[in-house]
JSON list of C-alpha atoms in Angstrom, two decimals:
[
{"chain": "F", "resi": 1, "resn": "GLY", "atom": "CA", "xyz": [0.25, -0.48, 0.08]},
{"chain": "F", "resi": 2, "resn": "GLN", "atom": "CA", "xyz": [0.60, 3.73, -0.50]},
{"chain": "F", "resi": 3, "resn": "GLN", "atom": "CA", "xyz": [3.49, 5.19, 1.98]},
{"chain": "F", "resi": 4, "resn": "VAL", "atom": "CA", "xyz": [4.51, 8.15, 3.07]},
{"chain": "F", "resi": 5, "resn": "MET", "atom": "CA", "xyz": [7.72, 8.83, 5.16]},
{"chain": "F", "resi": 6, "resn": "GLN", "atom": "CA", "xyz": [8.55, 11.98, 7.04]},
{"chain": "F", "resi": 7, "resn": "ILE", "atom": "CA", "xyz": [11.96, 13.28, 8.05]},
{"chain": "F", "resi": 8, "resn": "PRO", "atom": "CA", "xyz": [12.95, 14.61, 10.58]},
{"chain": "F", "resi": 9, "resn": "GLN", "atom": "CA", "xyz": [10.91, 13.02, 13.00]},
{"chain": "F", "resi": 10, "resn": "TYR", "atom": "CA", "xyz": [12.17, 15.86, 15.89]},
{"chain": "F", "resi": 11, "resn": "GLN", "atom": "CA", "xyz": [13.99, 18.81, 15.31]},
{"chain": "F", "resi": 12, "resn": "HIS", "atom": "CA", "xyz": [15.15, 21.24, 18.33]},
{"chain": "F", "resi": 13, "resn": "VAL", "atom": "CA", "xyz": [15.77, 24.47, 17.11]},
{"chain": "F", "resi": 14, "resn": "GLN", "atom": "CA", "xyz": [16.55, 28.13, 18.71]},
{"chain": "F", "resi": 15, "resn": "GLU", "atom": "CA", "xyz": [13.77, 30.28, 18.34]},
{"chain": "F", "resi": 16, "resn": "GLY", "atom": "CA", "xyz": [14.76, 32.52, 15.43]},
{"chain": "F", "resi": 17, "resn": "GLU", "atom": "CA", "xyz": [16.10, 29.89, 12.99]},
{"chain": "F", "resi": 18, "resn": "ASP", "atom": "CA", "xyz": [14.39, 28.19, 10.06]},
{"chain": "F", "resi": 19, "resn": "PHE", "atom": "CA", "xyz": [13.07, 24.91, 10.04]},
{"chain": "F", "resi": 20, "resn": "THR", "atom": "CA", "xyz": [12.49, 22.21, 7.39]},
{"chain": "F", "resi": 21, "resn": "THR", "atom": "CA", "xyz": [10.44, 19.01, 7.04]},
{"chain": "F", "resi": 22, "resn": "TYR", "atom": "CA", "xyz": [10.82, 16.90, 4.06]},
{"chain": "F", "resi": 23, "resn": "CYS", "atom": "CA", "xyz": [8.15, 14.22, 3.00]},
{"chain": "F", "resi": 24, "resn": "ASN", "atom": "CA", "xyz": [8.25, 11.64, 0.58]},
{"chain": "F", "resi": 25, "resn": "SER", "atom": "CA", "xyz": [5.78, 8.93, -0.90]},
{"chain": "F", "resi": 26, "resn": "SER", "atom": "CA", "xyz": [6.32, 5.73, -2.31]},
{"chain": "F", "resi": 27, "resn": "THR", "atom": "CA", "xyz": [3.71, 6.06, -4.75]},
{"chain": "F", "resi": 28, "resn": "THR", "atom": "CA", "xyz": [2.50, 9.17, -7.20]},
{"chain": "F", "resi": 29, "resn": "LEU", "atom": "CA", "xyz": [0.20, 11.64, -5.81]},
{"chain": "F", "resi": 30, "resn": "SER", "atom": "CA", "xyz": [-2.86, 13.51, -7.18]},
{"chain": "F", "resi": 31, "resn": "ASN", "atom": "CA", "xyz": [-2.28, 16.49, -4.47]},
{"chain": "F", "resi": 32, "resn": "ILE", "atom": "CA", "xyz": [-0.46, 16.80, -0.57]},
{"chain": "F", "resi": 33, "resn": "GLN", "atom": "CA", "xyz": [-1.95, 18.28, 2.31]},
{"chain": "F", "resi": 34, "resn": "TRP", "atom": "CA", "xyz": [-0.20, 20.03, 5.61]},
{"chain": "F", "resi": 35, "resn": "TYR", "atom": "CA", "xyz": [-1.23, 20.45, 8.91]},
{"chain": "F", "resi": 36, "resn": "LYS", "atom": "CA", "xyz": [-0.29, 21.52, 12.19]},
{"chain": "F", "resi": 37, "resn": "GLN", "atom": "CA", "xyz": [-0.77, 19.84, 15.48]},
{"chain": "F", "resi": 38, "resn": "ARG", "atom": "CA", "xyz": [-0.32, 21.27, 18.46]},
{"chain": "F", "resi": 39, "resn": "PRO", "atom": "CA", "xyz": [0.60, 19.03, 21.81]},
{"chain": "F", "resi": 40, "resn": "GLY", "atom": "CA", "xyz": [-2.78, 17.88, 23.16]},
{"chain": "F", "resi": 41, "resn": "GLY", "atom": "CA", "xyz": [-4.43, 19.03, 20.33]},
{"chain": "F", "resi": 42, "resn": "HIS", "atom": "CA", "xyz": [-6.19, 18.01, 16.88]},
{"chain": "F", "resi": 43, "resn": "PRO", "atom": "CA", "xyz": [-4.46, 18.04, 13.13]},
{"chain": "F", "resi": 44, "resn": "VAL", "atom": "CA", "xyz": [-5.58, 21.12, 11.95]},
{"chain": "F", "resi": 45, "resn": "PHE", "atom": "CA", "xyz": [-5.10, 22.01, 8.12]},
{"chain": "F", "resi": 46, "resn": "LEU", "atom": "CA", "xyz": [-2.48, 24.29, 6.65]},
{"chain": "F", "resi": 47, "resn": "ILE", "atom": "CA", "xyz": [-2.68, 23.68, 2.96]},
{"chain": "F", "resi": 48, "resn": "GLN", "atom": "CA", "xyz": [-3.33, 21.63, -0.16]},
{"chain": "F", "resi": 49, "resn": "LEU", "atom": "CA", "xyz": [-1.09, 21.27, -3.06]},
{"chain": "F", "resi": 50, "resn": "VAL", "atom": "CA", "xyz": [-1.96, 19.70, -6.05]},
{"chain": "F", "resi": 51, "resn": "LYS", "atom": "CA", "xyz": [0.28, 21.25, -9.62]},
{"chain": "F", "resi": 52, "resn": "SER", "atom": "CA", "xyz": [3.52, 19.39, -9.94]},
{"chain": "F", "resi": 53, "resn": "GLY", "atom": "CA", "xyz": [6.32, 21.91, -9.18]},
{"chain": "F", "resi": 54, "resn": "GLU", "atom": "CA", "xyz": [3.65, 24.25, -7.15]},
{"chain": "F", "resi": 55, "resn": "VAL", "atom": "CA", "xyz": [5.26, 26.64, -4.38]},
{"chain": "F", "resi": 56, "resn": "LYS", "atom": "CA", "xyz": [2.65, 28.33, -1.78]},
{"chain": "F", "resi": 57, "resn": "LYS", "atom": "CA", "xyz": [3.67, 30.63, 0.84]},
{"chain": "F", "resi": 58, "resn": "GLN", "atom": "CA", "xyz": [1.75, 31.70, 4.30]},
{"chain": "F", "resi": 59, "resn": "LYS", "atom": "CA", "xyz": [3.50, 34.25, 5.86]},
{"chain": "F", "resi": 60, "resn": "ARG", "atom": "CA", "xyz": [6.58, 32.44, 7.10]},
{"chain": "F", "resi": 61, "resn": "LEU", "atom": "CA", "xyz": [5.43, 29.27, 5.48]},
{"chain": "F", "resi": 62, "resn": "THR", "atom": "CA", "xyz": [6.42, 27.81, 2.48]},
{"chain": "F", "resi": 63, "resn": "PHE", "atom": "CA", "xyz": [5.48, 25.01, 0.85]},
{"chain": "F", "resi": 64, "resn": "GLN", "atom": "CA", "xyz": [6.77, 22.89, -2.15]},
{"chain": "F", "resi": 65, "resn": "PHE", "atom": "CA", "xyz": [5.42, 19.96, -4.37]},
{"chain": "F", "resi": 66, "resn": "GLY", "atom": "CA", "xyz": [7.73, 18.56, -6.30]},
{"chain": "F", "resi": 67, "resn": "GLU", "atom": "CA", "xyz": [8.01, 18.13, -10.21]},
{"chain": "F", "resi": 68, "resn": "ALA", "atom": "CA", "xyz": [7.19, 13.83, -9.61]},
{"chain": "F", "resi": 69, "resn": "LYS", "atom": "CA", "xyz": [4.41, 14.81, -7.44]},
{"chain": "F", "resi": 70, "resn": "LYS", "atom": "CA", "xyz": [6.05, 12.22, -5.13]},
{"chain": "F", "resi": 71, "resn": "ASN", "atom": "CA", "xyz": [7.42, 14.50, -2.35]},
{"chain": "F", "resi": 72, "resn": "SER", "atom": "CA", "xyz": [6.80, 17.30, -0.72]},
{"chain": "F", "resi": 73, "resn": "SER", "atom": "CA", "xyz": [8.67, 19.90, 1.91]},
{"chain": "F", "resi": 74, "resn": "LEU", "atom": "CA", "xyz": [7.39, 23.22, 4.38]},
{"chain": "F", "resi": 75, "resn": "HIS", "atom": "CA", "xyz": [9.56, 25.56, 5.50]},
{"chain": "F", "resi": 76, "resn": "ILE", "atom": "CA", "xyz": [9.78, 27.87, 8.42]},
{"chain": "F", "resi": 77, "resn": "THR", "atom": "CA", "xyz": [11.93, 30.81, 8.11]},
{"chain": "F", "resi": 78, "resn": "ALA", "atom": "CA", "xyz": [12.48, 32.67, 11.41]},
{"chain": "F", "resi": 79, "resn": "THR", "atom": "CA", "xyz": [10.75, 30.36, 13.83]},
{"chain": "F", "resi": 80, "resn": "GLN", "atom": "CA", "xyz": [8.56, 32.08, 16.92]},
{"chain": "F", "resi": 81, "resn": "THR", "atom": "CA", "xyz": [7.51, 29.91, 20.10]},
{"chain": "F", "resi": 82, "resn": "THR", "atom": "CA", "xyz": [3.75, 29.89, 18.22]},
{"chain": "F", "resi": 83, "resn": "ASP", "atom": "CA", "xyz": [5.16, 27.18, 15.37]},
{"chain": "F", "resi": 84, "resn": "VAL", "atom": "CA", "xyz": [5.76, 24.43, 18.50]},
{"chain": "F", "resi": 85, "resn": "GLY", "atom": "CA", "xyz": [3.90, 21.21, 17.30]},
{"chain": "F", "resi": 86, "resn": "THR", "atom": "CA", "xyz": [3.89, 18.46, 14.75]},
{"chain": "F", "resi": 87, "resn": "TYR", "atom": "CA", "xyz": [3.46, 19.44, 11.13]},
{"chain": "F", "resi": 88, "resn": "PHE", "atom": "CA", "xyz": [2.25, 16.21, 9.10]},
{"chain": "F", "resi": 89, "resn": "CYS", "atom": "CA", "xyz": [2.02, 15.87, 5.00]},
{"chain": "F", "resi": 90, "resn": "ALA", "atom": "CA", "xyz": [-0.80, 13.50, 4.02]},
{"chain": "F", "resi": 91, "resn": "GLY", "atom": "CA", "xyz": [-0.78, 12.43, 0.71]},
{"chain": "F", "resi": 92, "resn": "ALA", "atom": "CA", "xyz": [-3.77, 11.12, -1.60]},
{"chain": "F", "resi": 93, "resn": "ALA", "atom": "CA", "xyz": [-3.23, 8.71, -4.02]},
{"chain": "F", "resi": 94, "resn": "ALA", "atom": "CA", "xyz": [-3.09, 9.90, -7.92]},
{"chain": "F", "resi": 95, "resn": "GLY", "atom": "CA", "xyz": [-5.20, 7.11, -9.93]},
{"chain": "F", "resi": 96, "resn": "GLY", "atom": "CA", "xyz": [-9.08, 8.03, -8.70]},
{"chain": "F", "resi": 97, "resn": "GLY", "atom": "CA", "xyz": [-10.99, 6.14, -6.45]},
{"chain": "F", "resi": 98, "resn": "ALA", "atom": "CA", "xyz": [-8.69, 6.46, -3.17]},
{"chain": "F", "resi": 99, "resn": "ASP", "atom": "CA", "xyz": [-10.25, 9.32, -0.87]},
{"chain": "F", "resi": 100, "resn": "GLY", "atom": "CA", "xyz": [-8.39, 8.40, 2.51]},
{"chain": "F", "resi": 101, "resn": "LEU", "atom": "CA", "xyz": [-5.36, 10.61, 3.07]},
{"chain": "F", "resi": 102, "resn": "THR", "atom": "CA", "xyz": [-2.14, 8.68, 4.35]},
{"chain": "F", "resi": 103, "resn": "PHE", "atom": "CA", "xyz": [-0.48, 10.88, 6.66]},
{"chain": "F", "resi": 104, "resn": "GLY", "atom": "CA", "xyz": [3.61, 10.95, 7.22]},
{"chain": "F", "resi": 105, "resn": "LYS", "atom": "CA", "xyz": [4.04, 9.97, 10.97]},
{"chain": "F", "resi": 106, "resn": "GLY", "atom": "CA", "xyz": [5.03, 14.17, 11.69]},
{"chain": "F", "resi": 107, "resn": "THR", "atom": "CA", "xyz": [7.73, 16.29, 12.60]},
{"chain": "F", "resi": 108, "resn": "HIS", "atom": "CA", "xyz": [8.29, 17.75, 16.28]},
{"chain": "F", "resi": 109, "resn": "LEU", "atom": "CA", "xyz": [9.28, 20.97, 16.04]},
{"chain": "F", "resi": 110, "resn": "ILE", "atom": "CA", "xyz": [10.88, 21.85, 19.90]},
{"chain": "F", "resi": 111, "resn": "ILE", "atom": "CA", "xyz": [11.83, 25.44, 20.09]},
{"chain": "F", "resi": 112, "resn": "GLN", "atom": "CA", "xyz": [13.69, 26.74, 22.91]},
{"chain": "F", "resi": 113, "resn": "PRO", "atom": "CA", "xyz": [13.48, 30.49, 23.37]},
{"chain": "G", "resi": 1, "resn": "ASP", "atom": "CA", "xyz": [-21.26, 25.51, 12.30]},
{"chain": "G", "resi": 2, "resn": "ALA", "atom": "CA", "xyz": [-19.36, 23.80, 15.71]},
{"chain": "G", "resi": 3, "resn": "GLY", "atom": "CA", "xyz": [-17.36, 21.82, 13.73]},
{"chain": "G", "resi": 4, "resn": "VAL", "atom": "CA", "xyz": [-16.71, 17.77, 13.80]},
{"chain": "G", "resi": 5, "resn": "ILE", "atom": "CA", "xyz": [-17.82, 16.72, 17.46]},
{"chain": "G", "resi": 6, "resn": "GLN", "atom": "CA", "xyz": [-16.85, 13.70, 19.04]},
{"chain": "G", "resi": 7, "resn": "SER", "atom": "CA", "xyz": [-17.69, 11.94, 22.46]},
{"chain": "G", "resi": 8, "resn": "PRO", "atom": "CA", "xyz": [-16.60, 10.99, 24.57]},
{"chain": "G", "resi": 9, "resn": "ARG", "atom": "CA", "xyz": [-13.06, 13.29, 24.86]},
{"chain": "G", "resi": 10, "resn": "HIS", "atom": "CA", "xyz": [-11.73, 10.35, 27.23]},
{"chain": "G", "resi": 11, "resn": "GLU", "atom": "CA", "xyz": [-12.88, 7.61, 28.04]},
{"chain": "G", "resi": 12, "resn": "VAL", "atom": "CA", "xyz": [-11.34, 4.54, 30.58]},
{"chain": "G", "resi": 13, "resn": "THR", "atom": "CA", "xyz": [-12.36, 1.37, 30.84]},
{"chain": "G", "resi": 14, "resn": "GLU", "atom": "CA", "xyz": [-11.49, -2.64, 31.81]},
{"chain": "G", "resi": 15, "resn": "MET", "atom": "CA", "xyz": [-9.75, -5.41, 28.97]},
{"chain": "G", "resi": 16, "resn": "GLY", "atom": "CA", "xyz": [-13.05, -7.08, 27.60]},
{"chain": "G", "resi": 17, "resn": "GLN", "atom": "CA", "xyz": [-15.45, -4.41, 27.60]},
{"chain": "G", "resi": 18, "resn": "GLU", "atom": "CA", "xyz": [-17.29, -2.50, 24.79]},
{"chain": "G", "resi": 19, "resn": "VAL", "atom": "CA", "xyz": [-16.17, 0.93, 23.63]},
{"chain": "G", "resi": 20, "resn": "THR", "atom": "CA", "xyz": [-18.79, 2.90, 21.18]},
{"chain": "G", "resi": 21, "resn": "LEU", "atom": "CA", "xyz": [-16.59, 5.97, 19.87]},
{"chain": "G", "resi": 22, "resn": "ARG", "atom": "CA", "xyz": [-19.02, 8.46, 18.49]},
{"chain": "G", "resi": 23, "resn": "CYS", "atom": "CA", "xyz": [-18.65, 11.23, 16.00]},
{"chain": "G", "resi": 24, "resn": "LYS", "atom": "CA", "xyz": [-20.93, 13.88, 14.65]},
{"chain": "G", "resi": 25, "resn": "PRO", "atom": "CA", "xyz": [-19.57, 15.43, 11.15]},
{"chain": "G", "resi": 26, "resn": "ILE", "atom": "CA", "xyz": [-20.09, 19.18, 9.89]},
{"chain": "G", "resi": 27, "resn": "SER", "atom": "CA", "xyz": [-23.60, 19.33, 8.35]},
{"chain": "G", "resi": 28, "resn": "GLY", "atom": "CA", "xyz": [-23.18, 18.80, 4.42]},
{"chain": "G", "resi": 29, "resn": "HIS", "atom": "CA", "xyz": [-19.47, 17.17, 4.76]},
{"chain": "G", "resi": 30, "resn": "ASP", "atom": "CA", "xyz": [-19.96, 13.36, 2.40]},
{"chain": "G", "resi": 31, "resn": "TYR", "atom": "CA", "xyz": [-16.84, 12.11, 3.58]},
{"chain": "G", "resi": 32, "resn": "LEU", "atom": "CA", "xyz": [-16.27, 10.71, 7.00]},
{"chain": "G", "resi": 33, "resn": "PHE", "atom": "CA", "xyz": [-13.06, 9.25, 8.08]},
{"chain": "G", "resi": 34, "resn": "TRP", "atom": "CA", "xyz": [-11.94, 7.46, 11.41]},
{"chain": "G", "resi": 35, "resn": "TYR", "atom": "CA", "xyz": [-8.18, 7.98, 12.58]},
{"chain": "G", "resi": 36, "resn": "ARG", "atom": "CA", "xyz": [-5.99, 6.70, 15.38]},
{"chain": "G", "resi": 37, "resn": "GLN", "atom": "CA", "xyz": [-2.73, 7.78, 16.88]},
{"chain": "G", "resi": 38, "resn": "THR", "atom": "CA", "xyz": [-0.52, 6.50, 18.70]},
{"chain": "G", "resi": 39, "resn": "MET", "atom": "CA", "xyz": [2.91, 7.44, 19.20]},
{"chain": "G", "resi": 40, "resn": "MET", "atom": "CA", "xyz": [4.89, 4.51, 17.97]},
{"chain": "G", "resi": 41, "resn": "ARG", "atom": "CA", "xyz": [2.40, 4.22, 14.81]},
{"chain": "G", "resi": 42, "resn": "GLY", "atom": "CA", "xyz": [1.54, 7.97, 14.06]},
{"chain": "G", "resi": 43, "resn": "LEU", "atom": "CA", "xyz": [-2.02, 8.72, 12.61]},
{"chain": "G", "resi": 44, "resn": "GLU", "atom": "CA", "xyz": [-3.66, 5.49, 10.58]},
{"chain": "G", "resi": 45, "resn": "LEU", "atom": "CA", "xyz": [-7.01, 5.49, 8.70]},
{"chain": "G", "resi": 46, "resn": "LEU", "atom": "CA", "xyz": [-9.11, 2.92, 10.02]},
{"chain": "G", "resi": 47, "resn": "ILE", "atom": "CA", "xyz": [-12.06, 3.57, 7.77]},
{"chain": "G", "resi": 48, "resn": "TYR", "atom": "CA", "xyz": [-14.08, 6.19, 5.80]},
{"chain": "G", "resi": 49, "resn": "PHE", "atom": "CA", "xyz": [-17.40, 6.66, 4.43]},
{"chain": "G", "resi": 50, "resn": "ASN", "atom": "CA", "xyz": [-18.33, 8.72, 1.90]},
{"chain": "G", "resi": 51, "resn": "ASN", "atom": "CA", "xyz": [-22.46, 9.66, 1.66]},
{"chain": "G", "resi": 52, "resn": "ASN", "atom": "CA", "xyz": [-22.69, 7.01, 4.81]},
{"chain": "G", "resi": 53, "resn": "VAL", "atom": "CA", "xyz": [-21.53, 3.82, 2.43]},
{"chain": "G", "resi": 54, "resn": "PRO", "atom": "CA", "xyz": [-18.54, 2.46, 3.88]},
{"chain": "G", "resi": 55, "resn": "ILE", "atom": "CA", "xyz": [-15.66, 2.62, 1.28]},
{"chain": "G", "resi": 56, "resn": "ASP", "atom": "CA", "xyz": [-12.30, 1.36, 2.50]},
{"chain": "G", "resi": 57, "resn": "ASP", "atom": "CA", "xyz": [-12.11, -0.42, 5.93]},
{"chain": "G", "resi": 58, "resn": "SER", "atom": "CA", "xyz": [-8.67, -2.09, 5.15]},
{"chain": "G", "resi": 59, "resn": "GLY", "atom": "CA", "xyz": [-7.43, -0.03, 8.23]},
{"chain": "G", "resi": 60, "resn": "MET", "atom": "CA", "xyz": [-9.10, -1.75, 10.63]},
{"chain": "G", "resi": 61, "resn": "PRO", "atom": "CA", "xyz": [-7.26, -3.64, 12.49]},
{"chain": "G", "resi": 62, "resn": "GLU", "atom": "CA", "xyz": [-8.96, -6.78, 13.54]},
{"chain": "G", "resi": 63, "resn": "ASP", "atom": "CA", "xyz": [-12.65, -8.01, 13.46]},
{"chain": "G", "resi": 64, "resn": "ARG", "atom": "CA", "xyz": [-12.87, -6.34, 17.31]},
{"chain": "G", "resi": 65, "resn": "PHE", "atom": "CA", "xyz": [-13.14, -3.03, 15.41]},
{"chain": "G", "resi": 66, "resn": "SER", "atom": "CA", "xyz": [-16.54, -1.92, 13.46]},
{"chain": "G", "resi": 67, "resn": "ALA", "atom": "CA", "xyz": [-17.60, 1.38, 12.41]},
{"chain": "G", "resi": 68, "resn": "LYS", "atom": "CA", "xyz": [-21.46, 2.58, 11.23]},
{"chain": "G", "resi": 69, "resn": "MET", "atom": "CA", "xyz": [-22.85, 5.77, 10.00]},
{"chain": "G", "resi": 70, "resn": "PRO", "atom": "CA", "xyz": [-26.42, 5.48, 10.09]},
{"chain": "G", "resi": 71, "resn": "ASN", "atom": "CA", "xyz": [-26.92, 8.51, 8.29]},
{"chain": "G", "resi": 72, "resn": "ALA", "atom": "CA", "xyz": [-25.31, 11.97, 7.48]},
{"chain": "G", "resi": 73, "resn": "SER", "atom": "CA", "xyz": [-24.69, 13.61, 10.83]},
{"chain": "G", "resi": 74, "resn": "PHE", "atom": "CA", "xyz": [-23.37, 10.42, 12.72]},
{"chain": "G", "resi": 75, "resn": "SER", "atom": "CA", "xyz": [-21.29, 7.78, 13.02]},
{"chain": "G", "resi": 76, "resn": "THR", "atom": "CA", "xyz": [-19.78, 5.39, 15.60]},
{"chain": "G", "resi": 77, "resn": "LEU", "atom": "CA", "xyz": [-16.53, 2.93, 15.98]},
{"chain": "G", "resi": 78, "resn": "LYS", "atom": "CA", "xyz": [-17.35, 0.09, 18.47]},
{"chain": "G", "resi": 79, "resn": "ILE", "atom": "CA", "xyz": [-14.25, -1.95, 19.38]},
{"chain": "G", "resi": 80, "resn": "GLN", "atom": "CA", "xyz": [-15.48, -5.25, 21.38]},
{"chain": "G", "resi": 81, "resn": "PRO", "atom": "CA", "xyz": [-13.97, -6.79, 23.32]},
{"chain": "G", "resi": 82, "resn": "SER", "atom": "CA", "xyz": [-11.42, -3.79, 24.08]},
{"chain": "G", "resi": 83, "resn": "GLU", "atom": "CA", "xyz": [-7.73, -4.49, 24.61]},
{"chain": "G", "resi": 84, "resn": "PRO", "atom": "CA", "xyz": [-5.10, -2.59, 26.58]},
{"chain": "G", "resi": 85, "resn": "ARG", "atom": "CA", "xyz": [-3.25, -2.25, 22.88]},
{"chain": "G", "resi": 86, "resn": "ASP", "atom": "CA", "xyz": [-6.39, -0.45, 21.89]},
{"chain": "G", "resi": 87, "resn": "SER", "atom": "CA", "xyz": [-5.24, 2.62, 23.92]},
{"chain": "G", "resi": 88, "resn": "ALA", "atom": "CA", "xyz": [-5.07, 5.54, 21.64]},
{"chain": "G", "resi": 89, "resn": "VAL", "atom": "CA", "xyz": [-6.39, 9.07, 20.28]},
{"chain": "G", "resi": 90, "resn": "TYR", "atom": "CA", "xyz": [-9.37, 8.03, 18.34]},
{"chain": "G", "resi": 91, "resn": "PHE", "atom": "CA", "xyz": [-10.29, 10.94, 15.75]},
{"chain": "G", "resi": 92, "resn": "CYS", "atom": "CA", "xyz": [-12.78, 11.56, 13.15]},
{"chain": "G", "resi": 93, "resn": "ALA", "atom": "CA", "xyz": [-12.52, 13.82, 10.54]},
{"chain": "G", "resi": 94, "resn": "SER", "atom": "CA", "xyz": [-15.29, 15.01, 7.60]},
{"chain": "G", "resi": 95, "resn": "SER", "atom": "CA", "xyz": [-14.77, 16.60, 4.47]},
{"chain": "G", "resi": 96, "resn": "TYR", "atom": "CA", "xyz": [-16.64, 17.87, 1.35]},
{"chain": "G", "resi": 97, "resn": "ARG", "atom": "CA", "xyz": [-16.26, 16.80, -2.77]},
{"chain": "G", "resi": 98, "resn": "THR", "atom": "CA", "xyz": [-14.71, 19.36, -4.63]},
{"chain": "G", "resi": 99, "resn": "TYR", "atom": "CA", "xyz": [-16.22, 20.57, -7.87]},
{"chain": "G", "resi": 100, "resn": "GLY", "atom": "CA", "xyz": [-13.56, 18.21, -9.35]},
{"chain": "G", "resi": 101, "resn": "GLY", "atom": "CA", "xyz": [-15.06, 15.45, -7.36]},
{"chain": "G", "resi": 102, "resn": "ARG", "atom": "CA", "xyz": [-12.27, 14.80, -4.93]},
{"chain": "G", "resi": 103, "resn": "ALA", "atom": "CA", "xyz": [-12.04, 15.16, -1.22]},
{"chain": "G", "resi": 104, "resn": "THR", "atom": "CA", "xyz": [-10.60, 18.27, 0.19]},
{"chain": "G", "resi": 105, "resn": "GLU", "atom": "CA", "xyz": [-9.03, 19.42, 3.70]},
{"chain": "G", "resi": 106, "resn": "ALA", "atom": "CA", "xyz": [-9.98, 17.04, 6.60]},
{"chain": "G", "resi": 107, "resn": "PHE", "atom": "CA", "xyz": [-11.51, 18.89, 9.53]},
{"chain": "G", "resi": 108, "resn": "PHE", "atom": "CA", "xyz": [-11.00, 17.16, 12.72]},
{"chain": "G", "resi": 109, "resn": "GLY", "atom": "CA", "xyz": [-12.88, 16.59, 15.92]},
{"chain": "G", "resi": 110, "resn": "GLN", "atom": "CA", "xyz": [-11.36, 16.92, 19.26]},
{"chain": "G", "resi": 111, "resn": "GLY", "atom": "CA", "xyz": [-10.45, 13.34, 19.54]},
{"chain": "G", "resi": 112, "resn": "THR", "atom": "CA", "xyz": [-10.92, 11.38, 21.93]},
{"chain": "G", "resi": 113, "resn": "ARG", "atom": "CA", "xyz": [-8.15, 9.65, 24.24]},
{"chain": "G", "resi": 114, "resn": "LEU", "atom": "CA", "xyz": [-9.19, 5.77, 24.92]},
{"chain": "G", "resi": 115, "resn": "THR", "atom": "CA", "xyz": [-7.26, 3.78, 27.74]},
{"chain": "G", "resi": 116, "resn": "VAL", "atom": "CA", "xyz": [-7.81, 0.26, 28.03]},
{"chain": "G", "resi": 117, "resn": "VAL", "atom": "CA", "xyz": [-6.84, -1.06, 31.45]}
]
């Protein structure tokens, strides 16, 4: 079945440093979504990427979708304490029929003030 | 809309007991998903429904797990009998179909933290 790998599992940064998490799928994706989960909370949708090579920005967050639609990344510039949480990518398989998302295991972002 | 509503928020039960988790999706959403989250396995898709019909239950771990969606506003996930390894946070999520026909982003409920002792 489809697998979505995400690295790193944990990332410690000093406040103000940049952060990047990477996502790779074993199969071609129709789209990829990114979610953020605060400690003790539930996943909250951030963005969806659909097109090959697509890049989207949300303030300090930059999301990329690979040309082959099998990988993606999330980059946060100048992290703040409010960025703490776990960032998940979630892929929907290409080819139609499967609407359930396969989530990566997430990257836990820990920020030291 | 109040969002996806799950109950109970916390459940502690003894091994062997039946557990029923409940979910009310966002009105108008035609997809409903059940996920399980553990530290070891992350977020796992258990089953999802489209228009109240189960589409893919390949993630349901064992026959002890069953899910129903009797109508568009209610779903249950039942574990019978429960075991300690079922301890996890169970999330329900709902989404809707786009103009192009694909399900869009998932809106998650607050989750049910299940502890089986």
